[in-house]
PDB file of C-alpha atoms in Angstrom:
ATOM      1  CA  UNK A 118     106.057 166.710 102.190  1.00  0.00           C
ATOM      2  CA  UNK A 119     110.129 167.029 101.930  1.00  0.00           C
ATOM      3  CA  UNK A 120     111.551 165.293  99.523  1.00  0.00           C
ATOM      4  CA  UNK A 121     115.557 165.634  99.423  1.00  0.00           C
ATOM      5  CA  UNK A 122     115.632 164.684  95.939  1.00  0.00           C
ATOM      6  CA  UNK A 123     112.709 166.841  94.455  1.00  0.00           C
ATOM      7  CA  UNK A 124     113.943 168.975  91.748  1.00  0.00           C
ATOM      8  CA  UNK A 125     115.377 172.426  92.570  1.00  0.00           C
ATOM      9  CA  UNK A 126     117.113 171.020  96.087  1.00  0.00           C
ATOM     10  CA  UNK A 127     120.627 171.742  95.944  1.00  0.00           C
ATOM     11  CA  UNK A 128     122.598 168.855  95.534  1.00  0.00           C
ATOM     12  CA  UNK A 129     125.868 170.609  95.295  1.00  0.00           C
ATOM     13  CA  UNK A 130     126.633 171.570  98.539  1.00  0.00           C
ATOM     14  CA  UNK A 131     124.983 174.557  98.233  1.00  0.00           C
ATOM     15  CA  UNK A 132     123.046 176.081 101.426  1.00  0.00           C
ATOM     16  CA  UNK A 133     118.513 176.152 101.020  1.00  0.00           C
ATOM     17  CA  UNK A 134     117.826 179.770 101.205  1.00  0.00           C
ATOM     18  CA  UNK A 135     116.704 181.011 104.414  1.00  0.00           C
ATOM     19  CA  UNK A 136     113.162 180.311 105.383  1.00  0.00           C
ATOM     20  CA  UNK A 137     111.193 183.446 105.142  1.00  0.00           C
ATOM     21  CA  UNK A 138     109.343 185.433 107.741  1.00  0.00           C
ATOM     22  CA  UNK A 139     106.819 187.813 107.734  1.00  0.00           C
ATOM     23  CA  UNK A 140     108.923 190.227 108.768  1.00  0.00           C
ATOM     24  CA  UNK A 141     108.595 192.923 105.612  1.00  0.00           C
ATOM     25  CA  UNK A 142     111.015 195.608 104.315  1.00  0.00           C
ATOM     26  CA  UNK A 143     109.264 198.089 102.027  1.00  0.00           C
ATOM     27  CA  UNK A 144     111.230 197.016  98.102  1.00  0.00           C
ATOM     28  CA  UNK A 145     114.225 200.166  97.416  1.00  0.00           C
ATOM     29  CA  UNK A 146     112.739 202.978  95.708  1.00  0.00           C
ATOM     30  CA  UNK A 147     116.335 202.714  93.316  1.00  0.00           C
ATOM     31  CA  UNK A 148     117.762 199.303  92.231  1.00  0.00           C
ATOM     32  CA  UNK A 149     118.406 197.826  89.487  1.00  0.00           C
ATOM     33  CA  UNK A 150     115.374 195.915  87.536  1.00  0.00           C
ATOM     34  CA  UNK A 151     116.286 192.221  88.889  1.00  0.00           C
ATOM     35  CA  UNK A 152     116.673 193.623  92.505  1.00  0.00           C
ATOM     36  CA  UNK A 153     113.169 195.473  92.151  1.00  0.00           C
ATOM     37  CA  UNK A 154     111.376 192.508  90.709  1.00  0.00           C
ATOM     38  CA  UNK A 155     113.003 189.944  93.512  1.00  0.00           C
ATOM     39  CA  UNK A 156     112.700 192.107  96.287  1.00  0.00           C
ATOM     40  CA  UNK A 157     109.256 192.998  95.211  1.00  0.00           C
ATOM     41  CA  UNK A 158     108.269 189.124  95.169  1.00  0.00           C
ATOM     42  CA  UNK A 159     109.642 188.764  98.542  1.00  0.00           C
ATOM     43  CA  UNK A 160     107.405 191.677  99.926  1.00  0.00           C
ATOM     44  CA  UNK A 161     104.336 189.927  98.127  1.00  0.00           C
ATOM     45  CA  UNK A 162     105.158 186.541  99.663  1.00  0.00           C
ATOM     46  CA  UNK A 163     105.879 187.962 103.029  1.00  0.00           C
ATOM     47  CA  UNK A 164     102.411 189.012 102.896  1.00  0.00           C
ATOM     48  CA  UNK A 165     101.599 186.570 102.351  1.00  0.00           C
ATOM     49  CA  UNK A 166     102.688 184.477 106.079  1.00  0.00           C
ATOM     50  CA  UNK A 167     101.513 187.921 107.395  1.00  0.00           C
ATOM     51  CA  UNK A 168      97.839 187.105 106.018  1.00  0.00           C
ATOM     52  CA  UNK A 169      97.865 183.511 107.296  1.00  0.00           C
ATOM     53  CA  UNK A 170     100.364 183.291 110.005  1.00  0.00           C
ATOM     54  CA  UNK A 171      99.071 182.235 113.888  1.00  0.00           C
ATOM     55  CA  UNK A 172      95.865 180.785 112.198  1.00  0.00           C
ATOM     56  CA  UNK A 173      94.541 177.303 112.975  1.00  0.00           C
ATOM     57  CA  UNK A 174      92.838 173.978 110.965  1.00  0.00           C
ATOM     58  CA  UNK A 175      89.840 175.894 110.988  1.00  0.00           C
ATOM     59  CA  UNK A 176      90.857 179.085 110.603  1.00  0.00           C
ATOM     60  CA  UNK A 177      92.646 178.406 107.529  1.00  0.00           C
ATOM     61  CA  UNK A 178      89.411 176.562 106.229  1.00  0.00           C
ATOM     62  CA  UNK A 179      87.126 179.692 106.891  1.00  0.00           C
ATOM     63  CA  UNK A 180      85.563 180.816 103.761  1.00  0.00           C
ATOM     64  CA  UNK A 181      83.751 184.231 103.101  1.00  0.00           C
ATOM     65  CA  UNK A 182      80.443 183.060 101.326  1.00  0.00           C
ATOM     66  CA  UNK A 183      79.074 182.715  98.867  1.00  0.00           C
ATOM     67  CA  UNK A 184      83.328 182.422  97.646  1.00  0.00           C
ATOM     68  CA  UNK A 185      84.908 179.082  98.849  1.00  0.00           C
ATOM     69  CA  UNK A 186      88.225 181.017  98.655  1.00  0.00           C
ATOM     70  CA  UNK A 187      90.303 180.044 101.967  1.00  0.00           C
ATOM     71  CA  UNK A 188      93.516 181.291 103.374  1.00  0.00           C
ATOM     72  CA  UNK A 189      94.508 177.569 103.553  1.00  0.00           C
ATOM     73  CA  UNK A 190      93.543 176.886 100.087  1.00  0.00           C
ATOM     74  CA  UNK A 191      95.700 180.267  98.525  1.00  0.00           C
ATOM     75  CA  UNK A 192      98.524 179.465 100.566  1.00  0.00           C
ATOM     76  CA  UNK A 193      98.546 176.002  98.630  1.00  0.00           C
ATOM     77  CA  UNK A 194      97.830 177.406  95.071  1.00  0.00           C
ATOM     78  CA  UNK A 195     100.672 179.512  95.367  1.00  0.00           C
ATOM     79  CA  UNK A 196     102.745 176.738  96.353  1.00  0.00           C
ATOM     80  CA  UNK A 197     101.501 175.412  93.339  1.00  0.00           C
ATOM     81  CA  UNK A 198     102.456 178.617  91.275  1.00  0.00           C
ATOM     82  CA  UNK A 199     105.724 178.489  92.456  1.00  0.00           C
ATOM     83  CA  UNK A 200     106.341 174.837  91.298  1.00  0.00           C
ATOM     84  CA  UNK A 201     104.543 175.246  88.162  1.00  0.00           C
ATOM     85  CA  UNK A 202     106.267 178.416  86.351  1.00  0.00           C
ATOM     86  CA  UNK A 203     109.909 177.919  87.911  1.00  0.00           C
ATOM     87  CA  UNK A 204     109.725 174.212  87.484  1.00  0.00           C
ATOM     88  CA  UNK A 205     107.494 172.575  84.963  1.00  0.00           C
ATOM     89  CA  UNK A 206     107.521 176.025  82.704  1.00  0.00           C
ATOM     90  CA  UNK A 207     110.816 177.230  83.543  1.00  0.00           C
ATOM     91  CA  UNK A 208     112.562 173.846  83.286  1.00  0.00           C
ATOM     92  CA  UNK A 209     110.140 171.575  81.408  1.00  0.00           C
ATOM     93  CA  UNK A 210     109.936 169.581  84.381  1.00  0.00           C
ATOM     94  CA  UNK A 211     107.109 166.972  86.020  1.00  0.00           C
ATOM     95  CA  UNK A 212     105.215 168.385  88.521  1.00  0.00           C
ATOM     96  CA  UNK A 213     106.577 167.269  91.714  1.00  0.00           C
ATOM     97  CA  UNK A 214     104.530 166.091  94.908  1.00  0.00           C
ATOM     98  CA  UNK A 215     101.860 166.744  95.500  1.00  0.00           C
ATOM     99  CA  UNK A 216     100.987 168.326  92.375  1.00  0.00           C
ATOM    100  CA  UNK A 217     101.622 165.131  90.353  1.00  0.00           C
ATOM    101  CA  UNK A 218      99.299 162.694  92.019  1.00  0.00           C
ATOM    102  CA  UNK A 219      96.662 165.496  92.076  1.00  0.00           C
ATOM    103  CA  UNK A 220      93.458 164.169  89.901  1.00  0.00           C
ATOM    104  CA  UNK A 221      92.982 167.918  88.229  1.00  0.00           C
ATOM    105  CA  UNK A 222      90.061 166.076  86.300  1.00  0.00           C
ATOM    106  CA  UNK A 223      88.135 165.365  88.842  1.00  0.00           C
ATOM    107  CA  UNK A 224      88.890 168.431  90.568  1.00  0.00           C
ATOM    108  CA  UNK A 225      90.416 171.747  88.484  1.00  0.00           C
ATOM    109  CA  UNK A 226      90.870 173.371  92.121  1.00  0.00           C
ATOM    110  CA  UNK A 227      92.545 170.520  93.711  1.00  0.00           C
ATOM    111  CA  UNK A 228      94.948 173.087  95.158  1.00  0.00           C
ATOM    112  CA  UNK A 229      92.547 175.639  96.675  1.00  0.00           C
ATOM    113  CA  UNK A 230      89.789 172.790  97.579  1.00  0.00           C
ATOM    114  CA  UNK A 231      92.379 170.030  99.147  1.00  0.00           C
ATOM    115  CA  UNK A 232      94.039 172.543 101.463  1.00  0.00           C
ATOM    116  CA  UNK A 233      91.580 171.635 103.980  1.00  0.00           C
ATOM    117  CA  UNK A 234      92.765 168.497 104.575  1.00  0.00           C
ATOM    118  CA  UNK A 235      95.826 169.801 105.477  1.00  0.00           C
ATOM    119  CA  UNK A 236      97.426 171.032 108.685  1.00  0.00           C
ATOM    120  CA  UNK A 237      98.829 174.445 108.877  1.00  0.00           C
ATOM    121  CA  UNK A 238     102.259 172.821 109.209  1.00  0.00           C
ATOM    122  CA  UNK A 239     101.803 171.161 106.191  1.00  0.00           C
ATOM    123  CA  UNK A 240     100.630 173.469 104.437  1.00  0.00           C
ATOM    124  CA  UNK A 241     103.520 176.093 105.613  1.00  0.00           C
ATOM    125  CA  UNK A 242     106.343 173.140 104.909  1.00  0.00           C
ATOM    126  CA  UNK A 243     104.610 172.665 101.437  1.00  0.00           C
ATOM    127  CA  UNK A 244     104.556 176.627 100.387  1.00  0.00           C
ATOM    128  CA  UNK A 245     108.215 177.317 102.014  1.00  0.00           C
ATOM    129  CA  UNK A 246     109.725 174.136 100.137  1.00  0.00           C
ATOM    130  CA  UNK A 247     107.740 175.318  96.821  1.00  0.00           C
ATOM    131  CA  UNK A 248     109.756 179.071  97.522  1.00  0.00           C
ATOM    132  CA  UNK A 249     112.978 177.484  98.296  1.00  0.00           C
ATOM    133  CA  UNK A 250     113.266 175.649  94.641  1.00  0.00           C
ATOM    134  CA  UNK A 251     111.848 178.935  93.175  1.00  0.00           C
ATOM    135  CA  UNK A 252     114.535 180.962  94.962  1.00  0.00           C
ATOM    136  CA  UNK A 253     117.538 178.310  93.708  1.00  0.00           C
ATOM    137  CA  UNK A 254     116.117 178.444  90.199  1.00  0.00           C
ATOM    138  CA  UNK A 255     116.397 182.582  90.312  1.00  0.00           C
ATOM    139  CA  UNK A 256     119.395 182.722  91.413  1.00  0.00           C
ATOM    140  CA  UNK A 257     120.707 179.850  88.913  1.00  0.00           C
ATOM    141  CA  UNK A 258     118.793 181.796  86.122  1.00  0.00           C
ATOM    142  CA  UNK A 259     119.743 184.800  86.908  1.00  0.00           C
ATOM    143  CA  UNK A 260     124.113 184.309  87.154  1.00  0.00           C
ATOM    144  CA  UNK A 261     123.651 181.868  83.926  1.00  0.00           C
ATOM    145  CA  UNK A 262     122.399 185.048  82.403  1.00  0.00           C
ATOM    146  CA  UNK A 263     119.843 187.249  83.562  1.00  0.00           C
ATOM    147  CA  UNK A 264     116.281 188.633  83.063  1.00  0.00           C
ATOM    148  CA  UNK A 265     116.503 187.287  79.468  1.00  0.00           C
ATOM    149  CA  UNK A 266     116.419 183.893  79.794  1.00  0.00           C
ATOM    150  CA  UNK A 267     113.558 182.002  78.303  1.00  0.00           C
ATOM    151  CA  UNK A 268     111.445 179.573  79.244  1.00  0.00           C
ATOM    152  CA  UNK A 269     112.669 175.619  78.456  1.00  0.00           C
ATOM    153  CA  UNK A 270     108.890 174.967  77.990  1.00  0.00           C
ATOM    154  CA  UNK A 271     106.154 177.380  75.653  1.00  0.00           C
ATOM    155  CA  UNK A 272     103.439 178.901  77.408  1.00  0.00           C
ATOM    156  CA  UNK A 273     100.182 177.136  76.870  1.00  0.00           C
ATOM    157  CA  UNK A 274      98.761 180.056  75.483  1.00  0.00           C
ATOM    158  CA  UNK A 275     100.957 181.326  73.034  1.00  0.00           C
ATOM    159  CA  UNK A 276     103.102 178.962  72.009  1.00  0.00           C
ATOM    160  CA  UNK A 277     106.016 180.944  72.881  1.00  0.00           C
ATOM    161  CA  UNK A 278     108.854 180.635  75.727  1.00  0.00           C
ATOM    162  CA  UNK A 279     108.484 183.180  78.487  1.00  0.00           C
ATOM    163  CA  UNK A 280     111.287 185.303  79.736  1.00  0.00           C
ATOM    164  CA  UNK A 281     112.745 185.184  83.048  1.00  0.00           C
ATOM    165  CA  UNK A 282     111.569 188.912  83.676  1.00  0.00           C
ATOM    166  CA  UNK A 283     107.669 187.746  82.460  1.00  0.00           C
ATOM    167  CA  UNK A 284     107.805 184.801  84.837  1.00  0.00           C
ATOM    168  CA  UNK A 285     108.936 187.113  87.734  1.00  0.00           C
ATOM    169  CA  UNK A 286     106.293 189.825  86.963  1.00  0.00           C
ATOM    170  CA  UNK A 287     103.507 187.570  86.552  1.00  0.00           C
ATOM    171  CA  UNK A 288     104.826 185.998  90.124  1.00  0.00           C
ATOM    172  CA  UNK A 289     104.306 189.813  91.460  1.00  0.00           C
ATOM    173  CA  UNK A 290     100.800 190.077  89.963  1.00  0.00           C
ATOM    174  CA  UNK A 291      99.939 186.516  91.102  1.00  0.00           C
ATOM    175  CA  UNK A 292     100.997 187.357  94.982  1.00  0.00           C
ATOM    176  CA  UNK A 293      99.650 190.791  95.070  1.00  0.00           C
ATOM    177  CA  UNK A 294      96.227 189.753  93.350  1.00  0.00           C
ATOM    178  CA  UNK A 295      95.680 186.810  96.036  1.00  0.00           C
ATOM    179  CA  UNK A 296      97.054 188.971  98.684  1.00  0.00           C
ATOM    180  CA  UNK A 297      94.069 190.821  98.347  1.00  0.00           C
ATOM    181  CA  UNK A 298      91.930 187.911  98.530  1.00  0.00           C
ATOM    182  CA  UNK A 299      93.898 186.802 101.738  1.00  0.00           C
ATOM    183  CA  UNK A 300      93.269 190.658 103.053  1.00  0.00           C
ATOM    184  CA  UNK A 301      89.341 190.158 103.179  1.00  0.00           C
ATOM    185  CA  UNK A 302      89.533 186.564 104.727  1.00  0.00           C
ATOM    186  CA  UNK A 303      92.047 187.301 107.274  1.00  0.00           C
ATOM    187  CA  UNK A 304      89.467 190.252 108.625  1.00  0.00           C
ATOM    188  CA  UNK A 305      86.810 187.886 108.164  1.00  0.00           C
ATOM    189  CA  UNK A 306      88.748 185.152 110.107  1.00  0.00           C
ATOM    190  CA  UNK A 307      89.622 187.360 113.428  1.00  0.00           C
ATOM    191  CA  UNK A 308      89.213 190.812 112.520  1.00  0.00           C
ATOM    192  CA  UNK A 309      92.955 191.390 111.336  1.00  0.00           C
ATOM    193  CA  UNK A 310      93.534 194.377 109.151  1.00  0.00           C
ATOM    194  CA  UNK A 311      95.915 196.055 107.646  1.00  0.00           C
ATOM    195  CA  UNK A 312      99.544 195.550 105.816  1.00  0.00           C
TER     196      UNK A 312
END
């Protein structure tokens, strides 16, 4: 699932950002609106790898009926997240891999529904590549100008470009609404509770 050349990788001699961890910091209680929205993101997707970390094949495919909601399948969607709003929104770009080949026709949850088929390696490589060209487009975003910024393409929706500060808080609601989801499955999986 790497693909050197895949939009977002830093082709500039620039470093990837570090992988992250589940290791979580609580976000500062005073900072400066781009620090609170980033560092609040990072606490959401270090839940994230706390929700799902340790788990096998089987565990990741465990659903809580009658949902067919996995911790598998939201790991992937929000690998898909990622790539959609800081790639094909944010830069008006094609979806990359695997996200392009995907037949969404056939199958409008190819992201939750496919995870199955992969490993949990896979599926970990997939979602940490995903963050690290979300991370480099921040960053990029955010020294070429700041929260501002808009969109390169309209929002389906509205018809309007997004700003950089929408994209980010919609990334926070995203995370924290499927952490919950992952909060319920993980107990369900092994009994795991908590933060």
């Amino acid at each position: 699932m790497t693909d050197a050349t895949a939009p977002g990788t830093p082709t500039d001699g620039r470093h990837a950002p570090a992988r992250l961890t589940s290791e979580r910091g609580d976000p500062p209680h005073r900072a400066d609106e781009a620090t609170t929205l980033l560092t609040f993101l990072d606490f959401h997707r270090r839940t994230l790898l706390l929700k799902t970390e340790g788990l096998d094949s089987a565990q990741l495919r465990q659903a809580l009926p009658p949902s067919t909601l996995t911790l598998g399948g939201l790991m992937k969607h929000l690998a898909m997240v990622e790539d959609n709003w800081f790639g094909v929104v944010w830069h008006d770009r094609p979806h990359v891999e695997p996200w392009a080949s995907a037949d969404w026709d056939a199958d409008r949850d190819w992201d939750f529904t496919s995870a199955a088929d992969d490993s949990p390696e896979q599926l970990r490589a997939l979602w940490d590549e995903a963050v690290a060209r979300s991370q480099r487009t921040v960053d990029d975003a955010l020294a070429a100008g700041g929260l501002d910024q808009v969109s390169a393409r309209r929002h389906s929706a509205t018809g309007e470009p997004v700003s950089l500060r929408w994209v980010l808080v919609h990334m926070v609601e995203e995370y924290a609404r499927h952490n919950g989801h992952a909060d319920l499955l993980r107990e369900a999986v092994d009994g795991s509770t908590g933060e």
